[in-house]
XYZ file of C-alpha atoms in Angstrom:
685
model
C 85.846 140.946 15.372
C 86.522 138.686 12.417
C 83.469 137.432 10.583
C 83.079 133.672 10.645
C 81.740 131.999 7.565
C 80.207 128.639 7.088
C 83.014 126.204 6.161
C 81.223 125.201 2.985
C 80.363 128.767 2.079
C 83.064 130.743 0.282
C 80.789 133.728 -0.301
C 79.356 134.933 2.989
C 75.668 135.174 3.750
C 74.897 138.425 1.885
C 77.024 137.625 -1.153
C 75.518 134.165 -1.423
C 72.040 135.554 -2.079
C 73.282 138.080 -4.640
C 73.743 136.210 -7.939
C 75.503 139.187 -9.524
C 78.615 138.830 -7.335
C 78.388 135.171 -6.384
C 80.342 133.793 -9.336
C 83.899 133.283 -8.059
C 86.647 131.334 -9.780
C 90.017 130.110 -8.450
C 92.918 131.177 -10.699
C 96.545 129.951 -10.668
C 99.295 132.566 -10.500
C 102.510 132.866 -12.488
C 104.529 130.887 -9.933
C 103.990 127.448 -8.474
C 101.662 127.683 -5.501
C 100.349 131.130 -6.392
C 96.590 131.259 -6.372
C 93.998 134.023 -6.382
C 90.229 134.416 -6.631
C 88.650 136.122 -9.644
C 85.103 137.464 -9.365
C 83.333 137.009 -12.674
C 80.504 139.401 -13.565
C 77.277 137.480 -13.995
C 75.954 136.995 -17.520
C 72.458 136.288 -16.263
C 71.794 139.117 -13.763
C 72.601 142.757 -13.211
C 72.124 145.034 -10.210
C 69.508 147.730 -10.753
C 69.585 149.191 -7.247
C 70.474 147.920 -3.758
C 68.476 144.766 -3.196
C 67.067 144.758 -6.767
C 68.493 142.258 -9.251
C 67.324 142.124 -12.857
C 67.545 139.122 -15.174
C 69.387 139.723 -18.455
C 68.564 138.309 -21.867
C 71.053 135.500 -21.210
C 68.937 134.340 -18.256
C 66.060 133.338 -20.542
C 68.237 131.593 -23.114
C 67.537 127.870 -23.586
C 69.780 125.234 -22.013
C 69.396 121.997 -23.974
C 70.001 121.434 -27.692
C 66.300 120.736 -28.281
C 65.330 123.960 -26.493
C 67.846 125.845 -28.669
C 66.205 124.437 -31.807
C 62.728 125.467 -30.620
C 64.059 128.883 -29.573
C 65.434 129.478 -33.079
C 62.246 128.264 -34.784
C 60.098 130.486 -32.584
C 62.448 133.410 -33.185
C 62.163 132.937 -36.948
C 58.357 132.745 -36.801
C 57.442 135.469 -34.318
C 60.735 137.287 -33.710
C 63.173 137.593 -30.825
C 62.074 138.127 -27.230
C 61.468 141.780 -26.328
C 62.098 143.289 -22.912
C 59.172 144.909 -21.123
C 60.656 148.403 -21.430
C 60.344 148.029 -25.202
C 56.557 148.277 -24.906
C 56.571 152.052 -25.451
C 58.459 151.517 -28.726
C 55.969 148.853 -29.867
C 53.006 151.231 -29.806
C 51.209 152.300 -32.955
C 51.335 155.478 -34.977
C 48.016 156.755 -36.323
C 48.800 155.357 -39.791
C 49.453 151.850 -38.505
C 46.589 152.048 -36.007
C 44.149 152.752 -38.835
C 45.260 149.512 -40.488
C 45.143 147.503 -37.245
C 41.910 148.830 -35.721
C 40.114 150.173 -38.795
C 40.352 147.366 -41.325
C 37.103 145.715 -40.150
C 35.034 148.907 -40.330
C 36.530 150.085 -43.635
C 36.125 146.671 -45.257
C 32.405 146.576 -44.404
C 31.657 149.159 -47.108
C 32.550 146.434 -49.629
C 29.349 144.535 -48.800
C 27.087 146.865 -46.762
C 25.398 148.405 -49.821
C 24.755 144.957 -51.236
C 23.189 143.812 -47.961
C 20.739 146.723 -48.195
C 19.877 145.988 -51.842
C 19.302 142.302 -51.094
C 16.462 143.324 -48.754
C 14.954 145.875 -51.144
C 14.889 143.653 -54.271
C 11.587 142.105 -53.166
C 9.901 145.493 -53.747
C 11.114 145.815 -57.370
C 13.616 148.014 -59.197
C 12.035 151.286 -58.097
C 12.661 150.442 -54.436
C 16.427 150.055 -54.966
C 16.829 153.825 -54.969
C 15.971 153.800 -51.264
C 19.400 152.299 -50.589
C 21.151 155.671 -50.915
C 18.837 157.252 -48.355
C 19.317 154.367 -45.945
C 23.069 154.794 -46.448
C 22.693 158.497 -45.635
C 20.775 157.637 -42.447
C 23.426 155.068 -41.496
C 26.167 157.668 -42.091
C 24.378 160.036 -39.692
C 24.049 157.249 -37.129
C 27.724 156.441 -37.643
C 28.644 160.045 -36.833
C 26.649 159.755 -33.585
C 28.383 156.475 -32.685
C 31.791 157.944 -33.564
C 31.055 161.014 -31.420
C 30.062 158.725 -28.553
C 33.267 156.727 -28.782
C 35.380 159.878 -29.032
C 33.940 160.837 -25.646
C 34.584 157.304 -24.407
C 38.228 157.487 -25.510
C 38.836 160.701 -23.562
C 36.827 159.520 -20.545
C 38.449 156.054 -20.477
C 41.986 156.410 -21.869
C 42.922 153.088 -20.270
C 40.725 151.378 -22.888
C 37.848 148.985 -22.501
C 35.219 150.681 -24.688
C 31.677 149.504 -24.068
C 32.803 147.229 -21.241
C 34.344 150.071 -19.218
C 31.487 152.508 -19.949
C 28.751 150.015 -19.108
C 30.453 148.637 -16.006
C 31.077 152.057 -14.483
C 27.749 153.697 -15.345
C 25.229 150.841 -15.652
C 26.663 148.315 -13.230
C 28.791 145.188 -13.255
C 26.188 142.966 -14.940
C 25.707 145.447 -17.795
C 29.463 145.622 -18.276
C 29.699 141.842 -18.509
C 26.842 141.727 -21.032
C 28.677 144.286 -23.198
C 31.939 142.368 -22.855
C 30.288 139.056 -23.756
C 28.623 140.626 -26.791
C 31.921 142.084 -28.001
C 33.983 138.940 -27.465
C 31.432 136.867 -29.389
C 31.288 139.490 -32.134
C 35.089 139.472 -32.453
C 35.089 135.705 -32.908
C 32.390 136.049 -35.577
C 34.343 138.862 -37.243
C 37.260 136.480 -37.690
C 35.042 133.686 -39.024
C 32.933 135.822 -41.373
C 35.778 137.953 -42.733
C 38.163 135.063 -43.260
C 35.473 132.842 -44.795
C 34.429 135.672 -47.173
C 38.017 136.285 -48.265
C 38.669 132.565 -48.650
C 35.458 132.197 -50.686
C 36.740 134.838 -53.110
C 39.977 132.895 -53.558
C 38.308 129.479 -53.889
C 35.805 130.907 -56.388
C 38.672 132.257 -58.479
C 40.410 128.858 -58.378
C 37.237 127.075 -59.497
C 36.603 129.693 -62.187
C 40.121 129.070 -63.516
C 39.109 125.564 -64.586
C 40.211 123.499 -61.583
C 36.687 122.650 -60.392
C 37.028 118.892 -61.043
C 40.342 118.653 -59.219
C 38.909 120.548 -56.267
C 35.911 118.205 -56.070
C 38.252 115.190 -56.069
C 40.304 116.744 -53.260
C 37.234 117.529 -51.169
C 36.079 113.894 -51.358
C 39.244 112.894 -49.489
C 38.696 115.426 -46.706
C 36.781 114.766 -43.453
C 33.196 115.901 -43.000
C 32.712 119.709 -43.011
C 36.132 120.212 -44.625
C 36.373 121.713 -48.103
C 38.648 124.074 -50.033
C 37.085 127.122 -48.423
C 37.651 125.675 -44.935
C 41.280 124.814 -45.703
C 41.969 128.289 -47.084
C 40.208 129.867 -44.099
C 42.306 127.886 -41.620
C 45.437 128.879 -43.544
C 44.496 132.580 -43.411
C 43.648 132.357 -39.689
C 47.052 130.788 -39.089
C 48.805 133.596 -40.981
C 46.962 136.373 -39.142
C 47.501 134.664 -35.780
C 51.211 134.383 -36.520
C 51.374 138.009 -37.655
C 49.772 139.208 -34.413
C 52.011 137.026 -32.263
C 54.913 138.986 -33.743
C 53.609 142.064 -31.916
C 51.024 144.735 -32.594
C 53.455 147.157 -34.250
C 54.768 144.528 -36.644
C 51.193 143.389 -37.348
C 50.404 146.999 -38.254
C 53.308 147.055 -40.715
C 52.256 143.744 -42.276
C 48.561 144.582 -42.674
C 48.973 148.242 -43.635
C 49.729 147.355 -47.269
C 46.367 145.749 -48.196
C 44.473 148.310 -46.093
C 45.949 151.334 -47.824
C 45.828 149.627 -51.216
C 42.072 149.237 -50.733
C 41.661 152.814 -49.471
C 43.619 154.186 -52.435
C 41.963 152.076 -55.134
C 38.447 152.611 -53.709
C 39.024 156.379 -53.493
C 40.146 156.358 -57.122
C 37.098 154.304 -58.168
C 34.623 156.592 -56.392
C 36.380 159.711 -57.703
C 36.314 158.529 -61.330
C 32.768 157.221 -60.879
C 31.502 160.581 -59.594
C 33.252 162.357 -62.475
C 31.610 160.021 -64.998
C 28.244 160.495 -63.278
C 28.649 164.285 -63.492
C 29.567 164.103 -67.192
C 26.824 161.596 -68.028
C 29.232 158.818 -69.062
C 28.601 156.440 -66.162
C 26.763 153.297 -67.249
C 26.717 149.655 -66.089
C 28.585 147.103 -68.203
C 25.445 144.943 -68.389
C 21.861 146.185 -68.336
C 20.304 145.425 -64.922
C 17.421 142.904 -65.037
C 13.787 143.854 -64.401
C 12.684 142.644 -60.970
C 9.253 141.298 -60.157
C 7.717 142.950 -57.092
C 6.782 140.354 -54.472
C 6.319 142.711 -51.480
C 5.214 146.339 -51.158
C 7.718 148.976 -50.077
C 6.471 149.093 -46.500
C 8.049 150.814 -43.499
C 9.085 147.452 -42.033
C 10.984 146.625 -45.241
C 12.817 149.955 -45.075
C 13.742 149.257 -41.444
C 15.053 145.838 -42.423
C 17.121 147.386 -45.218
C 18.435 149.989 -42.795
C 19.433 147.334 -40.244
C 21.059 145.201 -42.972
C 23.141 148.128 -44.202
C 24.036 149.109 -40.657
C 26.501 146.212 -40.703
C 28.796 148.903 -42.142
C 29.290 150.134 -38.582
C 30.818 146.883 -37.333
C 34.306 147.524 -36.032
C 33.627 151.119 -34.931
C 34.095 150.003 -31.330
C 37.630 148.746 -31.934
C 39.635 151.931 -31.434
C 38.062 152.740 -28.053
C 39.151 149.307 -26.807
C 42.728 149.723 -28.001
C 43.626 153.218 -26.751
C 46.666 151.968 -24.738
C 48.195 150.593 -27.972
C 48.637 154.115 -29.417
C 51.715 156.263 -29.089
C 51.507 159.173 -26.673
C 49.293 161.165 -26.325
C 47.184 158.004 -26.548
C 43.683 159.467 -26.212
C 44.266 162.286 -28.730
C 45.829 159.950 -31.306
C 43.056 157.391 -30.832
C 40.302 160.011 -31.173
C 41.921 161.381 -34.348
C 42.211 157.894 -35.839
C 38.554 157.199 -35.004
C 37.475 160.402 -36.749
C 39.508 159.542 -39.860
C 38.129 156.002 -39.910
C 34.505 157.148 -39.525
C 34.978 159.808 -42.224
C 36.477 157.321 -44.687
C 33.782 154.737 -43.942
C 30.953 157.249 -44.402
C 32.440 158.635 -47.622
C 33.053 155.167 -49.076
C 29.633 153.825 -48.080
C 27.809 156.848 -49.462
C 29.930 156.838 -52.617
C 29.295 153.160 -53.355
C 25.569 153.508 -52.581
C 25.266 156.585 -54.813
C 27.004 154.934 -57.767
C 24.967 151.729 -57.352
C 21.722 153.747 -57.210
C 22.733 155.925 -60.162
C 23.345 152.848 -62.334
C 20.292 151.030 -60.864
C 22.446 147.987 -60.162
C 20.836 144.754 -58.996
C 22.658 142.233 -56.769
C 23.198 138.776 -58.236
C 24.942 135.565 -57.253
C 27.639 135.806 -59.909
C 29.102 139.227 -59.173
C 29.108 141.547 -56.186
C 27.766 145.112 -56.381
C 31.190 146.591 -55.725
C 32.642 144.502 -58.560
C 29.896 145.720 -60.920
C 30.738 149.325 -60.009
C 34.465 148.703 -60.511
C 33.891 147.201 -63.978
C 31.703 150.164 -64.951
C 34.343 152.646 -63.766
C 37.652 150.911 -64.616
C 36.614 148.513 -67.355
C 38.312 145.106 -67.226
C 41.866 146.400 -67.325
C 44.643 146.212 -64.749
C 43.010 148.779 -62.429
C 39.973 146.522 -62.062
C 42.100 143.524 -61.070
C 44.182 145.603 -58.648
C 40.939 146.760 -57.041
C 39.631 143.183 -56.787
C 42.888 142.015 -55.192
C 42.711 144.931 -52.737
C 39.087 144.068 -51.908
C 39.990 140.442 -51.264
C 42.941 141.549 -49.121
C 40.923 143.955 -46.962
C 38.207 141.326 -46.417
C 40.762 138.780 -45.236
C 42.659 141.143 -42.936
C 39.437 142.650 -41.565
C 39.804 139.861 -39.039
C 42.928 141.621 -37.793
C 40.766 144.202 -35.995
C 39.361 141.389 -33.875
C 42.885 140.076 -33.238
C 43.888 143.536 -32.026
C 40.858 143.990 -29.741
C 39.806 140.554 -28.470
C 43.074 139.936 -26.554
C 43.049 143.460 -25.099
C 39.406 143.238 -23.955
C 40.134 139.774 -22.531
C 43.048 141.293 -20.587
C 40.695 143.915 -19.100
C 38.325 141.154 -18.014
C 41.227 139.159 -16.566
C 42.417 142.269 -14.720
C 38.974 142.478 -13.113
C 39.007 138.718 -12.334
C 36.328 137.749 -14.880
C 38.677 135.678 -17.069
C 41.707 133.532 -16.142
C 44.759 135.654 -15.370
C 46.677 133.994 -18.220
C 44.944 136.519 -20.494
C 46.823 139.288 -18.666
C 50.286 138.113 -19.600
C 52.205 139.307 -22.629
C 54.224 136.941 -24.780
C 57.746 137.216 -26.174
C 56.752 140.100 -28.467
C 54.716 141.983 -25.824
C 51.443 140.849 -27.409
C 48.627 139.236 -25.398
C 49.510 135.802 -26.756
C 46.885 133.825 -24.820
C 44.072 136.003 -26.181
C 45.460 135.835 -29.725
C 45.694 132.041 -29.653
C 42.252 131.727 -28.044
C 40.657 133.912 -30.725
C 42.390 132.063 -33.552
C 41.271 128.720 -32.134
C 37.640 129.793 -31.616
C 37.478 131.322 -35.101
C 38.868 128.130 -36.623
C 36.318 126.008 -34.733
C 33.433 128.122 -36.092
C 34.828 127.865 -39.615
C 34.891 124.065 -39.366
C 31.485 123.757 -37.638
C 29.774 125.869 -40.319
C 31.871 124.358 -43.145
C 33.112 127.824 -44.138
C 29.644 128.924 -45.298
C 29.487 132.726 -45.113
C 25.703 132.728 -45.523
C 25.353 130.557 -42.397
C 27.798 132.595 -40.321
C 26.435 136.007 -41.333
C 23.139 135.386 -39.525
C 25.029 135.233 -36.223
C 26.811 138.474 -36.984
C 25.972 142.027 -35.810
C 23.843 141.079 -32.773
C 26.800 141.530 -30.473
C 28.073 144.744 -32.014
C 24.713 146.555 -31.828
C 24.125 145.346 -28.299
C 27.525 146.839 -27.401
C 26.607 150.103 -29.195
C 23.369 150.321 -27.215
C 25.109 149.629 -23.904
C 27.882 152.141 -24.610
C 25.521 154.962 -25.607
C 23.243 154.260 -22.646
C 26.229 154.293 -20.320
C 27.426 157.628 -21.711
C 23.920 159.098 -21.178
C 24.124 158.113 -17.500
C 27.652 159.512 -17.271
C 26.592 162.894 -18.737
C 23.668 163.032 -16.311
C 25.894 162.280 -13.288
C 28.960 164.361 -14.200
C 27.171 167.270 -15.925
C 30.358 168.388 -17.618
C 30.605 171.101 -20.284
C 27.964 170.768 -23.055
C 26.526 167.777 -21.216
C 22.948 168.355 -22.400
C 23.855 168.284 -26.098
C 26.112 165.274 -25.611
C 23.433 163.443 -23.629
C 20.842 164.035 -26.365
C 23.203 162.756 -29.069
C 24.100 159.641 -27.056
C 20.420 159.123 -26.227
C 19.483 159.193 -29.913
C 22.313 156.747 -30.617
C 21.117 154.408 -27.880
C 17.523 154.405 -29.164
C 18.480 153.878 -32.824
C 20.997 151.120 -32.144
C 18.470 149.392 -29.857
C 15.857 149.497 -32.644
C 18.368 147.996 -35.087
C 19.272 145.334 -32.520
C 15.624 144.342 -32.108
C 15.117 144.193 -35.889
C 18.219 142.036 -36.354
C 17.113 139.627 -33.618
C 13.563 139.378 -34.981
C 14.561 138.914 -38.629
C 17.487 136.554 -38.039
C 16.463 134.729 -34.867
C 15.313 131.547 -36.620
C 18.282 131.697 -39.025
C 20.873 131.423 -36.268
C 20.755 134.631 -34.202
C 19.179 132.561 -31.403
C 22.637 131.056 -30.817
C 24.028 134.492 -29.902
C 20.972 135.302 -27.767
C 21.767 132.185 -25.724
C 25.567 132.527 -25.887
C 25.721 136.031 -24.355
C 24.078 135.091 -21.009
C 26.094 131.850 -21.016
C 29.304 133.889 -21.254
C 28.111 136.190 -18.472
C 27.478 133.164 -16.226
C 30.986 131.921 -17.060
C 32.482 135.323 -16.162
C 30.617 135.348 -12.849
C 31.816 131.833 -12.017
C 35.447 132.764 -12.678
C 35.028 135.953 -10.639
C 33.558 133.985 -7.738
C 36.573 131.676 -7.776
C 39.041 134.573 -7.612
C 37.051 136.242 -4.852
C 37.166 133.038 -2.798
C 40.933 132.799 -3.313
C 41.419 136.429 -2.273
C 39.254 135.904 0.802
C 41.297 132.845 1.791
C 44.579 134.774 1.391
C 43.445 138.101 2.824
C 45.323 139.228 5.942
C 43.222 140.250 8.920
C 43.360 140.506 12.714
C 41.472 137.223 12.889
C 44.208 135.442 10.907
C 47.364 135.844 12.957
C 50.235 133.818 11.523
C 52.885 132.870 14.128
C 56.539 133.609 13.383
C 57.211 129.867 13.248
C 54.971 127.014 12.175
C 54.459 123.525 13.502
C 55.758 121.594 10.510
C 55.080 117.930 9.907
C 56.779 116.361 6.900
C 55.597 113.436 4.808
C 58.321 111.949 2.581
C 56.963 109.831 -0.271
C 59.299 106.796 -0.419
C 58.505 104.298 -3.185
C 61.927 102.638 -2.705
C 65.059 103.221 -0.649
C 67.778 104.722 -2.826
C 70.107 107.709 -2.969
C 67.346 110.151 -4.000
C 64.964 109.049 -1.237
C 67.806 109.233 1.323
C 68.465 112.851 0.322
C 64.726 113.572 0.558
C 64.704 112.144 4.110
C 67.771 114.243 4.983
C 66.002 117.336 3.660
C 62.929 116.483 5.749
C 65.074 116.147 8.909
C 66.525 119.596 8.173
C 63.171 121.379 8.218
C 61.424 119.445 10.987
C 62.026 116.658 13.510
C 58.428 115.547 12.977
C 58.610 113.443 9.829
C 57.335 110.168 8.488
C 58.032 108.097 5.412
C 54.894 107.219 3.417
C 54.655 104.468 0.825
C 51.550 104.279 -1.347
C 51.280 100.792 -2.753
C 48.986 98.052 -3.927
C 51.719 95.378 -3.449
C 51.930 94.594 0.285
C 54.918 92.215 -0.035
C 57.119 94.877 -1.646
C 55.933 97.458 0.890
C 56.836 95.191 3.828
C 60.303 94.561 2.328
C 60.763 98.334 1.997
C 59.646 98.702 5.620
C 62.432 96.386 6.786
C 64.994 98.338 4.686
C 63.845 101.646 6.192
C 64.030 100.233 9.729
C 67.586 99.100 9.057
C 68.470 102.498 7.546
C 66.953 104.647 10.332
C 64.652 103.035 12.907
C 63.729 106.506 14.255
C 61.724 107.357 11.128
C 58.070 106.234 11.275
C 57.026 104.382 8.143
C 53.395 104.450 7.017
C 52.267 101.969 4.370
C 49.232 103.394 2.601
C 47.753 100.444 0.761
C 45.456 101.201 -2.176
C 43.846 98.176 -3.834
C 42.376 100.474 -6.510
C 45.838 101.480 -7.840
C 45.439 105.234 -7.443
C 47.883 107.809 -6.079
C 46.215 111.207 -5.885
C 43.056 110.441 -3.963
C 44.465 108.188 -1.205
C 47.244 110.698 -0.462
C 44.794 113.594 -0.578
C 42.409 111.853 1.834
C 45.304 110.899 4.112
C 46.517 114.526 4.326
C 42.946 115.718 4.985
C 42.625 113.186 7.818
C 45.891 114.389 9.392
C 44.759 117.991 9.027
C 41.525 117.220 10.873
C 43.516 115.738 13.754
C 45.725 118.830 14.050
C 44.295 121.851 12.141
C 47.250 124.057 13.182
C 49.881 121.780 11.660
C 51.606 122.796 8.424
C 52.027 119.614 6.414
C 54.824 119.495 3.839
C 55.043 116.706 1.290
C 58.515 115.895 -0.062
C 58.782 113.818 -3.234
C 62.219 112.507 -4.286
C 62.862 112.766 -7.989
C 65.818 111.767 -10.145
C 66.450 114.479 -12.747
C 67.906 113.054 -15.943
C 70.155 114.828 -18.433
C 68.056 114.261 -21.562
C 64.350 114.754 -22.179
C 63.891 111.342 -23.766
C 65.063 109.668 -20.550
C 62.244 111.143 -18.509
C 59.585 108.962 -16.911
C 56.201 110.402 -16.029
C 55.966 110.956 -12.273
C 52.509 111.544 -10.976
C 52.409 114.259 -8.387
C 49.594 114.957 -5.971
C 47.785 118.232 -6.480
C 46.115 119.490 -3.303
C 42.574 120.663 -3.696
C 41.630 124.164 -2.759
C 39.777 124.222 0.551
C 39.002 126.565 3.383
C 41.663 124.874 5.563
C 45.215 126.260 5.869
C 47.285 125.914 2.715
C 49.480 122.807 2.391
C 52.955 122.858 0.880
C 54.371 120.521 -1.730
C 58.193 120.455 -1.682
C 60.218 118.548 -4.236
C 63.645 117.199 -3.403
C 65.765 116.353 -6.413
C 69.183 115.130 -7.518
C 70.777 115.263 -10.949
C 72.779 112.510 -12.582
C 75.699 114.751 -13.408
């Protein structure tokens, strides 16, 4: 029996819905009257398997000239669009991962020793020698934290770090507290690191004799804006752009300053230890004699210990980013963590030893690490290379946060605690929403605190040590429940880590609460409340959409159509024709505040088709959304089983500058059956 096709359909039903074979073209033959059909392969789709059609790169190409311009600009800035299957090729080697996830932790050794000395100076010169022993204690604690996160990496290869550990072993609320602490700490990492690096640059500019010009420029800037803020915003923009290009490319970009710092610092410590062994190590300037204003009490030592423990910030990063590593992910991540912790411990101990050996005293004019570098290298080219490397590592330390914040946000979005936009990857397979959110939040903090590192630093470290405490506590519970091999030893080590990090957390809160830490103490529960609110919303949506025996959907629906008709023209006639196609139960609705025009339209509609009911919805308050929304709700109350479709005619113009804003109603979410908004359209060409 010959198949009959729709007269207007040259394809057949099955071919019509397959875009790969639906492109047919009439071709003329060699002789007059000859004609044949040529099937053109689609440029926009390809068949993967029966019933599965895949879009090609051509399908996402821009259409208009303006879109082409933007496409080229975006391609130049962040690179060409990558297909999803390229994700495996965008993962990080251990060398690049150390630069991406380790720059924050490694950079902290540049200022951790100085933070310890700044606490001890009140007890006089003799107390400064304690800094090496506090560094040794911190190195031991770091080994415990690193061991804990190695176990976390193997136990949670999907990533998530403290969030995953706490949520699984301590409960959902504990997991959200850990996540909130980490997200806040990542934002502060960006602000503090960028502001510190920018301060080094602005200080160098001022020291070069341009102080007067800078002051004149700053007078023209808005409140809270200065050179340091402008430089910070510039650096945040660069790092944001680098990360939008993809995590692998970000690793390539930021590997140079990271390994320059590692190499130059290793050389400095090596030469410094050699000079110390041969008795030739001496400071360039004789350290001043300090007046003792406080005794060397146990509380002071604890404060110094907690101040130096800032060296451990960033240790969490690798456990969050395990999925970004090349296979085998967990093994590569654990190896990178061990290397990072070893380098950090060696650098921190080396700097603390050299500073103690030379009895260096912190001052406002020169950092401790700069004093050590001058004593070891002199003021030659090696010293300036080291200073440039130090500035570079401080600036790109923020990159660790850019690698981890978007990934942790994606985990939270996966579990419905953040908007699902954080789940989606951008053109370069990076979590673009998280990257842009972090850059924006970091920039806001920079502006609010006018780029003052001293003001921002007081907010720092609360989140990271809270996360450490939660992670170690969670691992203790896990060891107790699972009782895997060597569980007793592992549980003791994690228990010690939990206790020590909790003590440091308490000290940090007590000593810095009035200086700004109170903001973080309030912000963490506020974030948790926000997470819970978002989660509640998604749970309500899932409950409304969940299939069950109590929600039986019939094979056909009782459809009633409302066609919004502001005037009778070709577009509205097509909208009415579309409405007749899907249901005989339709009505034209005109929302107006001009009754005379509405009555004239009513007469035109009656002349056009007297069978169509016309409802004039008069609104003397000149609104559109609310009257239509209330009208639909009233109809729904009259017939709860009806499926109401709203059709809005729209004229689609060729060029973007010809567009007129058309306000469209947005139905509110409710517990009633979902409504449908359909849009009928017609082009002008």
